Amino acid sequence: ESCPAQHVCAVDNSRFAAEIAEWRRGNCVDDLCVSDSQFISQYDSPVRSQLLGSTSFTPKALVSADRLEIVTLSGVWQPTGELGRSTPGASRVSLVDVGEDTPQA
């Protein structure tokens, strides 16, 4: 079962990988699919726009021992409080402002 919309879910590494793969691999532009490990900002605008289009994803935060990924857009959903990997002593971040009209991932 996927992490519900607008939730922060702590998952093991295999579930984290499955959730990310489901979201990213389901978005291809001209036979180019998004890699599970590449930064979204490194893709050209058409790929980024499709991947970050408001109908392409469910806003949520996924947390594992190795990685934290927040999927959201301005005005859609913003997690509150501090977030970090689920490893003791891991660095923590607070999302202050997603910004306006700027896709973030």
Coordinates of N, CA, C and O in Angstrom, one line a residue:
E1 N 0.8 -1.2 0.0 CA 0.0 0.0 0.0 C 0.9 1.2 0.0 O 1.8 1.3 0.7
S2 N 0.6 2.2 -0.8 CA 1.3 3.4 -1.0 C 1.1 4.4 0.2 O 0.1 4.3 0.9
C3 N 2.1 5.2 0.4 CA 1.9 6.3 1.4 C 0.8 7.2 1.0 O 0.7 7.6 -0.1
P4 N -0.2 7.5 1.9 CA -1.3 8.3 1.5 C -0.9 9.8 1.2 O 0.2 10.2 1.7
A5 N -1.7 10.4 0.5 CA -1.5 11.8 0.1 C -1.4 12.7 1.4 O -2.1 12.5 2.4
Q6 N -0.5 13.6 1.4 CA -0.3 14.6 2.4 C 0.1 14.0 3.7 O -0.3 14.5 4.8
H7 N 0.9 13.0 3.7 CA 1.4 12.3 4.9 C 2.9 12.2 4.8 O 3.5 12.3 3.7
V8 N 3.5 12.1 6.0 CA 5.0 11.8 6.1 C 5.0 10.3 6.5 O 4.5 9.9 7.5
C9 N 5.7 9.5 5.6 CA 5.7 8.0 5.9 C 7.2 7.6 6.1 O 8.0 7.8 5.2
A10 N 7.4 6.9 7.2 CA 8.7 6.3 7.4 C 8.6 4.9 6.9 O 7.8 4.1 7.4
V11 N 9.5 4.5 6.0 CA 9.4 3.2 5.3 C 10.8 2.6 5.2 O 11.8 3.3 5.4
D12 N 10.8 1.3 5.0 CA 12.2 0.6 4.9 C 12.7 1.0 3.5 O 11.9 1.5 2.6
N13 N 13.9 0.6 3.2 CA 14.6 1.0 2.0 C 13.9 0.4 0.7 O 13.8 1.1 -0.3
S14 N 13.4 -0.8 0.8 CA 12.8 -1.4 -0.3 C 11.4 -0.8 -0.6 O 11.1 -0.6 -1.8
R15 N 10.7 -0.5 0.4 CA 9.4 0.2 0.1 C 9.6 1.6 -0.4 O 8.9 2.1 -1.3
F16 N 10.6 2.3 0.1 CA 11.0 3.6 -0.4 C 11.3 3.6 -1.9 O 10.8 4.3 -2.7
A17 N 12.2 2.6 -2.3 CA 12.6 2.5 -3.7 C 11.3 2.1 -4.5 O 11.2 2.7 -5.6
A18 N 10.4 1.3 -4.0 CA 9.2 1.0 -4.8 C 8.3 2.2 -5.0 O 7.8 2.4 -6.1
E19 N 8.2 3.0 -4.0 CA 7.3 4.2 -4.1 C 7.9 5.2 -5.1 O 7.2 5.8 -5.9
I20 N 9.2 5.4 -5.0 CA 9.9 6.4 -5.9 C 9.8 5.8 -7.3 O 9.6 6.6 -8.3
A21 N 10.1 4.6 -7.5 CA 10.1 4.0 -8.9 C 8.7 4.1 -9.5 O 8.6 4.4 -10.7
E22 N 7.7 3.8 -8.7 CA 6.3 3.9 -9.2 C 6.0 5.3 -9.7 O 5.4 5.5 -10.8
W23 N 6.4 6.3 -9.0 CA 6.1 7.7 -9.4 C 7.0 8.2 -10.6 O 6.5 8.7 -11.6
R24 N 8.3 7.9 -10.5 CA 9.2 8.4 -11.5 C 9.1 7.7 -12.8 O 9.1 8.2 -13.9
R25 N 9.0 6.3 -12.8 CA 9.0 5.5 -14.0 C 7.7 5.7 -14.7 O 7.6 5.4 -15.9
G26 N 6.6 6.1 -14.0 CA 5.4 6.3 -14.7 C 5.3 7.6 -15.5 O 4.3 7.9 -16.1
N27 N 6.4 8.3 -15.5 CA 6.4 9.6 -16.2 C 7.5 9.6 -17.2 O 8.7 9.8 -16.9
C28 N 7.1 9.4 -18.5 CA 8.1 9.4 -19.6 C 7.7 10.5 -20.6 O 6.5 10.7 -20.8
V29 N 8.7 11.1 -21.2 CA 8.5 12.0 -22.3 C 9.4 11.6 -23.5 O 10.6 11.5 -23.3
D30 N 8.8 11.3 -24.6 CA 9.5 10.9 -25.8 C 10.5 9.7 -25.5 O 11.6 9.8 -25.8
D31 N 10.0 8.7 -24.8 CA 10.7 7.5 -24.4 C 11.8 7.8 -23.4 O 12.6 6.9 -23.1
L32 N 11.9 9.0 -22.8 CA 12.9 9.2 -21.7 C 12.1 9.1 -20.4 O 11.2 9.9 -20.1
C33 N 12.5 8.1 -19.6 CA 11.9 8.0 -18.3 C 12.8 8.5 -17.2 O 14.1 8.4 -17.4
V34 N 12.3 9.0 -16.2 CA 13.1 9.6 -15.1 C 13.8 8.5 -14.3 O 13.1 7.5 -13.8
S35 N 15.0 8.6 -14.1 CA 15.8 7.7 -13.2 C 15.4 7.8 -11.8 O 15.1 8.9 -11.3
D36 N 15.5 6.7 -11.0 CA 15.2 6.8 -9.6 C 16.2 7.6 -8.8 O 15.9 8.0 -7.7
S37 N 17.4 7.7 -9.3 CA 18.5 8.3 -8.5 C 18.9 9.7 -9.0 O 19.7 10.4 -8.3
Q38 N 18.5 10.1 -10.2 CA 19.0 11.4 -10.7 C 18.2 12.5 -10.2 O 17.0 12.4 -9.9
F39 N 18.8 13.7 -9.9 CA 18.1 14.9 -9.5 C 17.2 15.3 -10.5 O 17.5 15.4 -11.7
I40 N 15.9 15.6 -10.2 CA 14.9 16.1 -11.1 C 15.4 17.4 -11.8 O 15.1 17.6 -13.0
S41 N 16.1 18.2 -11.1 CA 16.5 19.5 -11.6 C 17.5 19.3 -12.8 O 17.7 20.2 -13.6
Q42 N 18.1 18.1 -13.0 CA 19.0 17.9 -14.1 C 18.3 17.6 -15.4 O 19.0 17.5 -16.4
Y43 N 17.0 17.4 -15.4 CA 16.3 17.1 -16.6 C 15.8 18.3 -17.3 O 15.6 19.4 -16.7
D44 N 15.6 18.2 -18.6 CA 15.1 19.3 -19.4 C 13.7 19.7 -19.0 O 13.0 18.9 -18.4
S45 N 13.2 20.9 -19.3 CA 11.9 21.4 -18.9 C 10.7 20.5 -19.2 O 9.9 20.3 -18.4
P46 N 10.7 19.9 -20.4 CA 9.5 19.0 -20.7 C 9.4 17.8 -19.8 O 8.3 17.5 -19.3
V47 N 10.5 17.2 -19.4 CA 10.5 16.1 -18.5 C 10.1 16.5 -17.1 O 9.3 15.9 -16.4
R48 N 10.8 17.6 -16.7 CA 10.4 18.2 -15.3 C 9.0 18.5 -15.2 O 8.3 18.3 -14.2
S49 N 8.5 19.2 -16.2 CA 7.1 19.7 -16.2 C 6.1 18.5 -16.1 O 5.1 18.5 -15.4
Q50 N 6.4 17.4 -16.9 CA 5.5 16.3 -16.8 C 5.6 15.6 -15.4 O 4.6 15.3 -14.8
L51 N 6.8 15.4 -14.9 CA 7.0 14.8 -13.7 C 6.4 15.5 -12.5 O 5.8 15.0 -11.6
L52 N 6.5 16.9 -12.6 CA 6.0 17.7 -11.5 C 4.6 18.3 -11.8 O 4.1 19.1 -11.0
G53 N 4.0 17.9 -12.9 CA 2.6 18.3 -13.1 C 1.7 17.9 -12.0 O 1.8 16.8 -11.4
S54 N 0.7 18.7 -11.7 CA -0.1 18.4 -10.5 C -0.9 17.1 -10.6 O -1.4 16.7 -9.5
T55 N -1.1 16.6 -11.7 CA -1.8 15.3 -11.8 C -0.9 14.1 -11.9 O -1.3 13.0 -11.9
S56 N 0.4 14.3 -11.9 CA 1.4 13.2 -12.0 C 1.8 12.6 -10.7 O 2.5 11.6 -10.7
F57 N 1.5 13.2 -9.6 CA 2.0 12.7 -8.3 C 1.0 12.9 -7.2 O 0.1 13.7 -7.3
T58 N 1.3 12.2 -6.1 CA 0.5 12.4 -4.9 C 1.5 13.1 -3.9 O 2.6 12.6 -3.6
P59 N 1.1 14.3 -3.4 CA 2.0 15.0 -2.5 C 2.2 14.3 -1.2 O 1.2 13.8 -0.6
K60 N 3.5 14.0 -0.8 CA 3.8 13.3 0.4 C 5.3 13.4 0.7 O 6.1 13.9 -0.1
A61 N 5.7 12.9 1.8 CA 7.1 12.9 2.2 C 7.4 11.4 2.5 O 6.7 10.8 3.3
L62 N 8.5 10.9 1.9 CA 8.9 9.5 2.2 C 10.3 9.6 2.9 O 11.2 10.3 2.5
V63 N 10.4 8.8 4.0 CA 11.5 8.8 4.9 C 12.1 7.4 5.0 O 11.3 6.5 5.3
S64 N 13.3 7.2 4.7 CA 14.0 5.9 5.0 C 15.3 6.2 5.8 O 15.6 7.3 6.1
A65 N 16.0 5.1 6.1 CA 17.2 5.2 6.8 C 18.3 5.9 5.9 O 19.2 6.6 6.5
D66 N 18.2 5.9 4.6 CA 19.2 6.4 3.7 C 18.8 7.7 3.0 O 19.6 8.4 2.4
R67 N 17.5 8.0 3.0 CA 17.0 9.1 2.1 C 15.7 9.7 2.6 O 14.9 9.0 3.2
L68 N 15.5 11.0 2.3 CA 14.3 11.7 2.5 C 13.9 12.4 1.2 O 14.7 13.0 0.5
E69 N 12.7 12.2 0.8 CA 12.2 12.8 -0.5 C 10.8 13.4 -0.2 O 9.9 12.7 0.3
I70 N 10.7 14.7 -0.5 CA 9.4 15.4 -0.3 C 8.9 15.7 -1.7 O 9.6 16.3 -2.5
V71 N 7.7 15.3 -2.0 CA 7.0 15.5 -3.3 C 5.9 16.5 -3.1 O 4.9 16.1 -2.5
T72 N 6.0 17.7 -3.6 CA 5.0 18.7 -3.4 C 5.1 19.8 -4.4 O 6.1 19.9 -5.1
L73 N 4.1 20.7 -4.5 CA 4.2 21.9 -5.3 C 3.6 23.0 -4.5 O 2.9 22.8 -3.5
S74 N 4.0 24.3 -4.8 CA 3.5 25.4 -4.1 C 1.9 25.4 -4.1 O 1.3 25.2 -5.1
G75 N 1.4 25.6 -2.9 CA 0.0 25.7 -2.7 C -0.7 24.3 -2.6 O -1.9 24.3 -2.4
V76 N 0.0 23.2 -2.8 CA -0.6 21.9 -2.8 C -0.6 21.3 -1.4 O -1.6 21.0 -0.8
W77 N 0.6 21.2 -0.8 CA 0.8 20.7 0.5 C 2.2 21.0 1.0 O 3.2 20.9 0.2
Q78 N 2.4 21.3 2.2 CA 3.7 21.5 2.8 C 3.8 20.9 4.1 O 3.1 21.2 5.0
P79 N 4.7 19.9 4.3 CA 4.9 19.3 5.6 C 5.4 20.3 6.6 O 6.1 21.2 6.3
T80 N 5.0 20.1 7.9 CA 5.4 21.0 8.9 C 6.4 20.3 9.9 O 6.4 19.1 9.9
G81 N 7.1 21.1 10.6 CA 8.1 20.5 11.5 C 9.4 20.1 10.8 O 9.6 20.4 9.6
E82 N 10.2 19.5 11.6 CA 11.5 19.0 11.0 C 11.3 17.6 10.4 O 10.6 16.8 10.9
L83 N 12.1 17.4 9.4 CA 12.1 16.1 8.7 C 13.6 15.7 8.5 O 14.5 16.5 8.4
G84 N 13.8 14.4 8.6 CA 15.1 13.8 8.4 C 15.1 12.4 8.1 O 14.0 11.7 8.3
R85 N 16.2 11.8 7.7 CA 16.2 10.3 7.5 C 15.9 9.7 8.9 O 16.0 10.3 9.9
S86 N 15.5 8.4 8.8 CA 15.1 7.7 10.0 C 16.2 7.0 10.8 O 16.0 6.1 11.5
T87 N 17.4 7.5 10.6 CA 18.6 7.0 11.2 C 18.9 8.0 12.4 O 18.9 9.2 12.3
P88 N 19.2 7.4 13.6 CA 19.5 8.2 14.8 C 20.7 9.2 14.4 O 21.7 8.7 13.8
G89 N 20.6 10.4 14.8 CA 21.6 11.4 14.6 C 21.7 12.0 13.2 O 22.5 12.8 12.9
A90 N 20.7 11.6 12.3 CA 20.7 12.1 10.9 C 20.4 13.6 10.9 O 19.7 14.1 11.8
S91 N 20.9 14.4 10.0 CA 20.6 15.8 9.8 C 19.1 16.0 9.6 O 18.4 15.1 9.1
R92 N 18.6 17.1 10.1 CA 17.2 17.4 10.0 C 17.0 18.7 9.2 O 17.9 19.5 9.3
V93 N 15.9 18.8 8.5 CA 15.6 20.0 7.7 C 14.2 20.4 8.0 O 13.3 19.6 8.4
S94 N 13.9 21.7 7.9 CA 12.6 22.3 8.0 C 12.3 23.0 6.7 O 13.1 23.8 6.2
L95 N 11.2 22.6 6.1 CA 10.7 23.3 4.8 C 10.0 24.6 5.2 O 9.0 24.6 5.8
V96 N 10.7 25.7 4.9 CA 10.2 27.0 5.3 C 9.1 27.5 4.3 O 8.1 27.9 4.6
D97 N 9.5 27.4 3.0 CA 8.6 27.9 1.9 C 8.8 27.2 0.6 O 10.0 27.2 0.2
V98 N 7.8 26.6 0.1 CA 8.0 25.9 -1.2 C 8.2 26.9 -2.3 O 8.9 26.7 -3.3
G99 N 7.6 28.1 -2.2 CA 7.8 29.1 -3.2 C 6.6 29.2 -4.1 O 5.7 28.3 -4.1
E100 N 6.5 30.2 -5.0 CA 5.4 30.3 -5.9 C 5.7 30.0 -7.3 O 6.8 30.4 -7.8
D101 N 4.9 29.2 -7.9 CA 5.1 28.8 -9.3 C 6.4 28.2 -9.7 O 6.9 28.3 -10.8
T102 N 7.1 27.6 -8.7 CA 8.4 27.0 -8.9 C 8.3 25.5 -8.5 O 8.2 25.3 -7.3
P103 N 8.3 24.6 -9.4 CA 8.2 23.2 -8.9 C 9.4 22.8 -8.1 O 10.6 23.2 -8.4
Q104 N 9.2 22.1 -7.0 CA 10.3 21.7 -6.1 C 10.2 20.2 -5.9 O 9.1 19.7 -5.9
A105 N 11.3 19.6 -5.7 CA 11.3 18.2 -5.4 C 12.5 17.9 -4.5 O 13.5 18.5 -4.5

